[in-house]
mmCIF file of C-alpha atoms in Angstrom:
data_model
loop_
_atom_site.group_PDB
_atom_site.id
_atom_site.type_symbol
_atom_site.label_atom_id
_atom_site.label_comp_id
_atom_site.label_asym_id
_atom_site.label_seq_id
_atom_site.Cartn_x
_atom_site.Cartn_y
_atom_site.Cartn_z
ATOM 1 C CA MET A 1 261.530 15.015 180.591
ATOM 2 C CA ASP A 2 264.505 14.213 178.381
ATOM 3 C CA ARG A 3 265.460 15.107 175.592
ATOM 4 C CA ARG A 4 263.422 13.530 173.139
ATOM 5 C CA GLY A 5 260.373 13.775 174.961
ATOM 6 C CA LYS A 6 260.921 17.382 174.307
ATOM 7 C CA ILE A 7 261.089 17.234 170.899
ATOM 8 C CA MET A 8 258.086 15.351 170.585
ATOM 9 C CA LEU A 9 255.974 17.691 172.694
ATOM 10 C CA GLY A 10 257.272 20.775 170.844
ATOM 11 C CA ILE A 11 256.344 18.813 167.585
ATOM 12 C CA ALA A 12 253.021 18.007 169.268
ATOM 13 C CA VAL A 13 252.507 21.803 170.340
ATOM 14 C CA GLY A 14 253.277 22.962 166.391
ATOM 15 C CA ALA A 15 250.740 20.321 164.914
ATOM 16 C CA VAL A 16 247.970 21.716 167.270
ATOM 17 C CA VAL A 17 248.922 25.647 166.214
ATOM 18 C CA VAL A 18 248.309 24.367 162.596
ATOM 19 C CA LEU A 19 245.228 22.611 163.249
ATOM 20 C CA LEU A 20 243.841 26.197 165.014
ATOM 21 C CA ALA A 21 245.161 28.273 162.430
ATOM 22 C CA LEU A 22 243.687 25.887 159.440
ATOM 23 C CA ALA A 23 239.708 26.342 161.277
ATOM 24 C CA ALA A 24 239.970 29.535 162.396
ATOM 25 C CA PRO A 25 237.783 30.953 159.105
ATOM 26 C CA ALA A 26 235.212 28.269 159.509
ATOM 27 C CA VAL A 27 234.812 29.329 163.323
ATOM 28 C CA ILE A 28 234.848 32.840 162.466
ATOM 29 C CA GLY A 29 231.779 32.125 159.752
ATOM 30 C CA MET A 30 229.810 30.288 162.869
ATOM 31 C CA ILE A 31 229.598 33.447 164.870
ATOM 32 C CA PRO A 32 226.556 35.404 164.954
ATOM 33 C CA THR A 33 226.326 39.364 163.400
ATOM 34 C CA ASP A 34 224.208 42.286 162.970
ATOM 35 C CA GLU A 35 224.817 42.048 159.277
ATOM 36 C CA VAL A 36 222.212 40.918 156.614
ATOM 37 C CA VAL A 37 223.064 39.804 153.290
ATOM 38 C CA ALA A 38 220.145 39.542 150.974
ATOM 39 C CA GLU A 39 220.448 37.129 148.826
ATOM 40 C CA ALA A 40 219.350 36.987 144.950
ATOM 41 C CA PRO A 41 216.132 34.850 144.689
ATOM 42 C CA SER A 42 216.673 31.963 142.447
ATOM 43 C CA SER A 43 215.583 32.262 138.626
ATOM 44 C CA SER A 44 213.507 28.996 139.104
ATOM 45 C CA ALA A 45 211.738 30.098 142.331
ATOM 46 C CA THR A 46 207.869 31.234 142.029
ATOM 47 C CA PRO A 47 207.334 35.041 143.426
ATOM 48 C CA GLU A 48 205.050 35.059 146.105
ATOM 49 C CA ARG A 49 201.655 35.858 145.069
ATOM 50 C CA ILE A 50 200.067 39.518 146.842
ATOM 51 C CA ALA A 51 196.623 39.585 147.718
ATOM 52 C CA THR A 52 195.452 43.051 146.472
ATOM 53 C CA PRO A 53 193.401 44.919 148.970
ATOM 54 C CA THR A 54 189.736 45.576 147.859
ATOM 55 C CA PRO A 55 189.244 49.494 147.919
ATOM 56 C CA THR A 56 185.900 50.088 149.907
ATOM 57 C CA PRO A 57 183.558 51.732 148.071
ATOM 58 C CA THR A 58 182.821 55.415 149.528
ATOM 59 C CA PRO A 59 179.038 55.821 150.015
ATOM 60 C CA THR A 60 177.577 58.294 147.231
ATOM 61 C CA PRO A 61 175.388 60.650 148.983
ATOM 62 C CA GLU A 62 171.619 60.643 148.812
ATOM 63 C CA PRO A 63 171.268 63.788 146.186
ATOM 64 C CA SER A 64 169.086 66.240 148.242
ATOM 65 C CA GLU A 65 167.414 69.155 146.927
ATOM 66 C CA PRO A 66 167.878 72.852 147.022
ATOM 67 C CA ALA A 67 166.570 75.167 149.360
ATOM 68 C CA PRO A 68 163.816 77.171 147.633
ATOM 69 C CA VAL A 69 165.000 80.910 146.817
ATOM 70 C CA GLU A 70 162.399 83.259 147.594
ATOM 71 C CA THR A 71 162.230 85.650 144.441
ATOM 72 C CA THR A 72 158.770 86.800 145.240
ATOM 73 C CA PRO A 73 156.793 87.998 148.609
ATOM 74 C CA ALA A 74 154.174 86.022 149.655
ATOM 75 C CA PRO A 75 150.857 86.691 148.274
ATOM 76 C CA PRO A 76 148.706 89.530 149.104
ATOM 77 C CA GLU A 77 147.106 89.331 152.264
ATOM 78 C CA SER A 78 143.157 87.923 152.376
ATOM 79 C CA LYS A 79 142.063 91.192 152.242
ATOM 80 C CA CYS A 80 142.410 90.867 148.114
ATOM 81 C CA LEU A 81 140.541 87.681 148.064
ATOM 82 C CA GLY A 82 137.518 88.319 146.118
ATOM 83 C CA VAL A 83 138.072 92.317 145.305
ATOM 84 C CA ALA A 84 138.561 93.394 141.768
ATOM 85 C CA PRO A 85 142.146 94.032 139.940
ATOM 86 C CA GLY A 86 142.121 97.875 140.079
ATOM 87 C CA LYS A 87 140.228 98.486 143.366
ATOM 88 C CA ASP A 88 142.218 101.083 145.800
ATOM 89 C CA ARG A 89 142.760 99.385 149.007
ATOM 90 C CA GLY A 90 144.435 103.074 149.999
ATOM 91 C CA SER A 91 147.667 104.089 150.254
ATOM 92 C CA ILE A 92 150.012 101.599 151.719
ATOM 93 C CA SER A 93 153.275 103.327 153.015
ATOM 94 C CA PRO A 94 156.104 102.639 152.749
ATOM 95 C CA GLY A 95 155.732 101.689 149.397
ATOM 96 C CA ALA A 96 152.683 102.781 147.348
ATOM 97 C CA THR A 97 151.187 106.118 148.434
ATOM 98 C CA GLY A 98 151.329 107.868 144.827
ATOM 99 C CA VAL A 99 148.436 109.865 143.274
ATOM 100 C CA VAL A 100 145.164 107.760 141.067
ATOM 101 C CA GLU A 101 145.399 109.520 137.792
ATOM 102 C CA ARG A 102 142.584 107.922 136.482
ATOM 103 C CA SER A 103 139.527 105.650 137.463
ATOM 104 C CA ASN A 104 137.131 103.981 134.695
ATOM 105 C CA ALA A 105 133.470 103.811 135.405
ATOM 106 C CA LYS A 106 133.474 100.969 137.673
ATOM 107 C CA GLY A 107 135.850 103.193 140.193
ATOM 108 C CA LEU A 108 139.045 101.336 139.495
ATOM 109 C CA ALA A 109 142.144 102.696 139.152
ATOM 110 C CA THR A 110 143.880 102.613 135.598
ATOM 111 C CA VAL A 111 146.357 104.823 135.941
ATOM 112 C CA TYR A 112 148.514 105.337 138.979
ATOM 113 C CA ARG A 113 151.462 108.211 138.985
ATOM 114 C CA VAL A 114 154.872 106.973 141.065
ATOM 115 C CA VAL A 115 155.729 108.824 143.701
ATOM 116 C CA SER A 116 159.622 108.541 146.143
ATOM 117 C CA ASN A 117 159.895 105.417 148.114
ATOM 118 C CA ASP A 118 157.436 103.795 145.911
ATOM 119 C CA SER A 119 157.559 99.982 145.472
ATOM 120 C CA TYR A 120 156.508 97.606 142.755
ATOM 121 C CA TRP A 121 155.497 95.064 145.166
ATOM 122 C CA ALA A 122 153.414 97.948 147.555
ATOM 123 C CA ILE A 123 151.745 98.939 144.436
ATOM 124 C CA VAL A 124 150.822 95.485 143.106
ATOM 125 C CA GLU A 125 149.165 94.746 147.215
ATOM 126 C CA ARG A 126 147.668 97.952 147.423
ATOM 127 C CA PHE A 127 145.592 97.571 144.153
ATOM 128 C CA CYS A 128 145.580 93.623 144.284
ATOM 129 C CA LEU A 129 146.841 93.047 140.794
ATOM 130 C CA ASP A 130 148.311 90.075 139.030
ATOM 131 C CA SER A 131 152.213 90.760 138.539
ATOM 132 C CA GLY A 132 152.092 89.377 135.129
ATOM 133 C CA GLU A 133 149.255 91.331 133.809
ATOM 134 C CA PHE A 134 150.935 94.273 135.690
ATOM 135 C CA ASP A 135 154.170 93.932 133.871
ATOM 136 C CA ALA A 136 152.729 93.680 130.605
ATOM 137 C CA ALA A 137 150.715 96.234 131.184
ATOM 138 C CA ASN A 138 153.858 98.391 131.455
ATOM 139 C CA ALA A 139 156.093 96.602 129.404
ATOM 140 C CA PHE A 140 158.188 96.093 132.362
ATOM 141 C CA ASP A 141 161.844 94.707 132.029
ATOM 142 C CA GLY A 142 161.748 93.958 136.030
ATOM 143 C CA ALA A 143 160.153 94.686 139.186
ATOM 144 C CA GLY A 144 162.913 97.493 139.955
ATOM 145 C CA ASP A 145 161.897 99.444 136.806
ATOM 146 C CA ILE A 146 159.832 102.197 138.040
ATOM 147 C CA TYR A 147 160.671 105.825 138.780
ATOM 148 C CA GLU A 148 159.119 108.568 140.615
ATOM 149 C CA GLY A 149 157.240 110.443 138.402
ATOM 150 C CA ASP A 150 156.124 107.751 136.068
ATOM 151 C CA TYR A 151 152.748 107.319 135.377
ATOM 152 C CA LEU A 152 151.892 103.334 135.293
ATOM 153 C CA ALA A 153 148.509 101.340 133.821
ATOM 154 C CA ILE A 154 147.261 99.542 136.666
ATOM 155 C CA LEU A 155 144.468 97.936 134.499
ATOM 156 C CA PRO A 156 145.424 97.289 130.623
ATOM 157 C CA GLU A 157 142.701 99.849 129.499
ATOM 158 C CA GLY A 158 145.278 102.366 131.147
ATOM 159 C CA MET A 159 147.784 101.380 128.713
ATOM 160 C CA GLU A 160 147.598 104.485 125.937
ATOM 161 C CA THR A 161 146.670 106.861 128.911
ATOM 162 C CA ALA A 162 149.572 106.211 130.920
ATOM 163 C CA LEU A 163 151.882 105.949 127.587
ATOM 164 C CA ALA A 164 150.433 109.437 126.448
ATOM 165 C CA LEU A 165 150.978 110.633 129.844
ATOM 166 C CA ASN A 166 154.719 109.684 130.541
ATOM 167 C CA GLU A 167 155.240 110.856 126.816
ATOM 168 C CA ALA A 168 153.926 114.291 127.557
ATOM 169 C CA LYS A 169 156.008 114.006 130.515
ATOM 170 C CA LYS A 170 159.162 114.361 128.297
ATOM 171 C CA GLY A 171 157.844 117.424 125.797
ATOM 172 C CA GLY A 172 155.491 114.939 123.721
ATOM 173 C CA TYR A 173 152.524 116.719 123.450
ATOM 174 C CA ARG A 174 150.542 117.344 120.434
ATOM 175 C CA THR A 175 149.419 120.479 119.588
ATOM 176 C CA HIS A 176 147.651 122.344 116.411
ATOM 177 C CA GLN A 177 150.830 122.653 115.104
ATOM 178 C CA ASP A 178 151.462 119.159 114.745
ATOM 179 C CA CYS A 179 148.611 118.563 112.653
ATOM 180 C CA ASP A 180 148.545 119.257 108.585
ATOM 181 C CA GLY A 181 144.906 120.789 109.080
ATOM 182 C CA ILE A 182 142.502 122.042 111.293
ATOM 183 C CA ALA A 183 139.063 121.252 111.075
ATOM 184 C CA ARG A 184 136.145 123.310 111.668
ATOM 185 C CA ILE A 185 132.480 123.246 112.463
ATOM 186 C CA GLU A 186 130.433 125.888 111.558
ATOM 187 C CA LEU A 187 126.925 126.842 112.831
ATOM 188 C CA SER A 188 124.412 129.433 111.868
ATOM 189 C CA GLU A 189 122.398 131.358 114.152
ATOM 190 C CA PRO A 190 119.473 129.686 115.335
ATOM 191 C CA ASP A 191 115.622 130.020 113.340
ATOM 192 C CA SER A 192 112.614 131.109 114.027
ATOM 193 C CA SER A 193 111.933 127.196 114.822
ATOM 194 C CA GLY A 194 114.727 127.004 116.928
ATOM 195 C CA ARG A 195 117.080 124.900 114.951
ATOM 196 C CA ILE A 196 120.734 125.723 114.306
ATOM 197 C CA ALA A 197 122.534 124.784 110.675
ATOM 198 C CA VAL A 198 125.915 123.412 110.927
ATOM 199 C CA SER A 199 128.357 122.042 108.644
ATOM 200 C CA MET A 200 131.988 121.034 108.807
ATOM 201 C CA THR A 201 135.275 122.136 107.035
ATOM 202 C CA GLY A 202 138.577 119.957 107.261
ATOM 203 C CA LYS A 203 138.733 116.555 108.410
ATOM 204 C CA LEU A 204 138.719 114.772 111.603
ATOM 205 C CA VAL A 205 141.904 113.242 112.546
ATOM 206 C CA ASP A 206 142.378 111.209 115.608
ATOM 207 C CA SER A 207 146.513 111.521 116.381
ATOM 208 C CA GLY A 208 146.554 109.394 119.663
ATOM 209 C CA VAL A 209 145.807 110.167 123.357
ATOM 210 C CA GLY A 210 147.111 113.532 124.799
ATOM 211 C CA GLU A 211 147.516 114.549 128.049
ATOM 212 C CA TYR A 212 144.265 116.255 128.003
ATOM 213 C CA ALA A 213 141.694 113.780 126.245
ATOM 214 C CA GLU A 214 142.660 110.182 127.460
ATOM 215 C CA GLY A 215 139.324 108.840 126.519
ATOM 216 C CA PRO A 216 138.051 106.399 124.293
ATOM 217 C CA VAL A 217 136.902 107.737 121.027
ATOM 218 C CA GLU A 218 133.251 106.167 119.142
ATOM 219 C CA LYS A 219 133.564 105.962 115.258
ATOM 220 C CA VAL A 220 130.276 106.508 113.002
ATOM 221 C CA ASP A 221 130.914 105.458 109.470
ATOM 222 C CA GLY A 222 134.872 105.295 110.224
ATOM 223 C CA ALA A 223 135.330 108.650 111.614
ATOM 224 C CA PRO A 224 135.659 109.683 114.815
ATOM 225 C CA THR A 225 132.331 110.911 116.041
ATOM 226 C CA PHE A 226 131.801 111.101 120.101
ATOM 227 C CA TYR A 227 134.668 111.593 122.792
ATOM 228 C CA THR A 228 134.210 110.023 126.398
ATOM 229 C CA VAL A 229 135.793 112.894 128.952
ATOM 230 C CA GLN A 230 138.027 111.932 131.291
ATOM 231 C CA PRO A 231 139.315 113.663 134.205
ATOM 232 C CA GLY A 232 141.390 116.401 133.722
ATOM 233 C CA ASP A 233 140.325 116.907 129.869
ATOM 234 C CA THR A 234 139.637 120.120 127.956
ATOM 235 C CA TYR A 235 138.150 121.152 124.867
ATOM 236 C CA ARG A 236 141.573 122.267 123.892
ATOM 237 C CA GLY A 237 143.021 119.045 124.645
ATOM 238 C CA ILE A 238 140.450 117.295 122.705
ATOM 239 C CA GLY A 239 140.706 119.686 119.866
ATOM 240 C CA ASP A 240 144.683 119.081 119.570
ATOM 241 C CA ARG A 241 143.896 115.141 120.116
ATOM 242 C CA PHE A 242 141.654 115.320 117.041
ATOM 243 C CA CYS A 243 143.330 118.424 115.119
ATOM 244 C CA VAL A 244 140.183 120.428 115.252
ATOM 245 C CA ASP A 245 138.955 123.982 116.594
ATOM 246 C CA ALA A 246 138.483 123.538 120.058
ATOM 247 C CA ILE A 247 136.158 126.725 120.340
ATOM 248 C CA THR A 248 133.616 125.498 117.480
ATOM 249 C CA VAL A 249 133.501 122.103 119.164
ATOM 250 C CA GLN A 250 132.573 123.275 122.551
ATOM 251 C CA GLN A 251 130.036 125.697 120.677
ATOM 252 C CA PHE A 252 128.220 123.301 118.486
ATOM 253 C CA ASN A 253 127.828 120.534 122.105
ATOM 254 C CA GLN A 254 126.731 123.820 123.823
ATOM 255 C CA ALA A 255 124.443 124.426 120.943
ATOM 256 C CA GLY A 256 124.059 128.263 122.410
ATOM 257 C CA GLY A 257 123.187 127.340 125.808
ATOM 258 C CA PRO A 258 125.431 128.044 129.021
ATOM 259 C CA GLU A 259 128.994 127.650 129.126
ATOM 260 C CA ARG A 260 129.614 124.654 131.509
ATOM 261 C CA VAL A 261 132.938 122.488 132.814
ATOM 262 C CA LEU A 262 133.650 119.499 131.316
ATOM 263 C CA GLN A 263 132.712 116.515 133.643
ATOM 264 C CA PRO A 264 134.452 112.923 133.351
ATOM 265 C CA GLY A 265 131.996 110.759 131.771
ATOM 266 C CA ASP A 266 130.391 113.672 129.421
ATOM 267 C CA ARG A 267 130.101 112.465 125.696
ATOM 268 C CA VAL A 268 131.262 115.164 123.423
ATOM 269 C CA GLN A 269 130.256 115.137 119.905
ATOM 270 C CA LEU A 270 133.313 115.684 117.596
ATOM 271 C CA ARG A 271 131.201 116.524 114.352
ATOM 272 C CA PRO A 272 127.751 117.140 112.851
ATOM 273 C CA THR A 273 125.955 113.816 111.697
ATOM 274 C CA SER A 274 123.144 115.843 110.805
ATOM 275 C CA ARG A 275 122.141 119.745 108.799
ATOM 276 C CA SER A 276 120.744 120.944 111.862
ATOM 277 C CA ILE A 277 120.806 120.523 115.604
ATOM 278 C CA GLU A 278 117.838 121.640 118.283
ATOM 279 C CA ALA A 279 119.203 124.886 120.114
ATOM 280 C CA LYS A 280 119.784 124.607 123.883
ATOM 281 C CA GLY A 281 119.477 128.493 124.926
#
């Protein structure tokens, strides 16, 4: 190749180099890379609406009734069906081995004395009681409100007696010293016809049921006149309760006859209702 051809070849090669240098950035931009460039959305573009998922409702559990809580024992067994309240079915061990202190004319227990290890429900079962009436008769605050040595009213008619016995147990027994005055029955010797003249000084006062005078009293013209003896009663107890000389009450009722021990059910006359009585001796 001559000199001119070489010059022309060099010029052509230089031109190609220049063209390649100018085209290099565009070629490089066409080569893929791992870098991702986030482009800002156009202000005029409407954002794509994203559907909000509908929440699945949580099933509400069906209300269930609470299991019953047993607060009272099962009703007394069938032995109590048709049995009068107060009927003593005998000691139930453990739980009701105490003593029946008082009974009424029908033989039903009216007062019961608690012993060690007695339980409320065993007592209810022993005497076939209605627990509500039993609570009311004894002013119970709860089924556990009983203590050894307490006197309990088995029937409402035993309320006064049980109360008096409990008071006496605490030292609340009344005597003549608690009376404002002591009444006396005056008796003469029997006359030829066998009559005894009687009179009374002082005034009878019923101070309430006492430990040895727990029975009912009958009034005549508003004054205590007849008293029905209960188990354990004594003339001394009767005298203390009614503020009367017990010896003269005993003499008046025996009217010169032989002395005898008071028996449950005896009807003691507390004051004369006539001016004379017939001698019994």
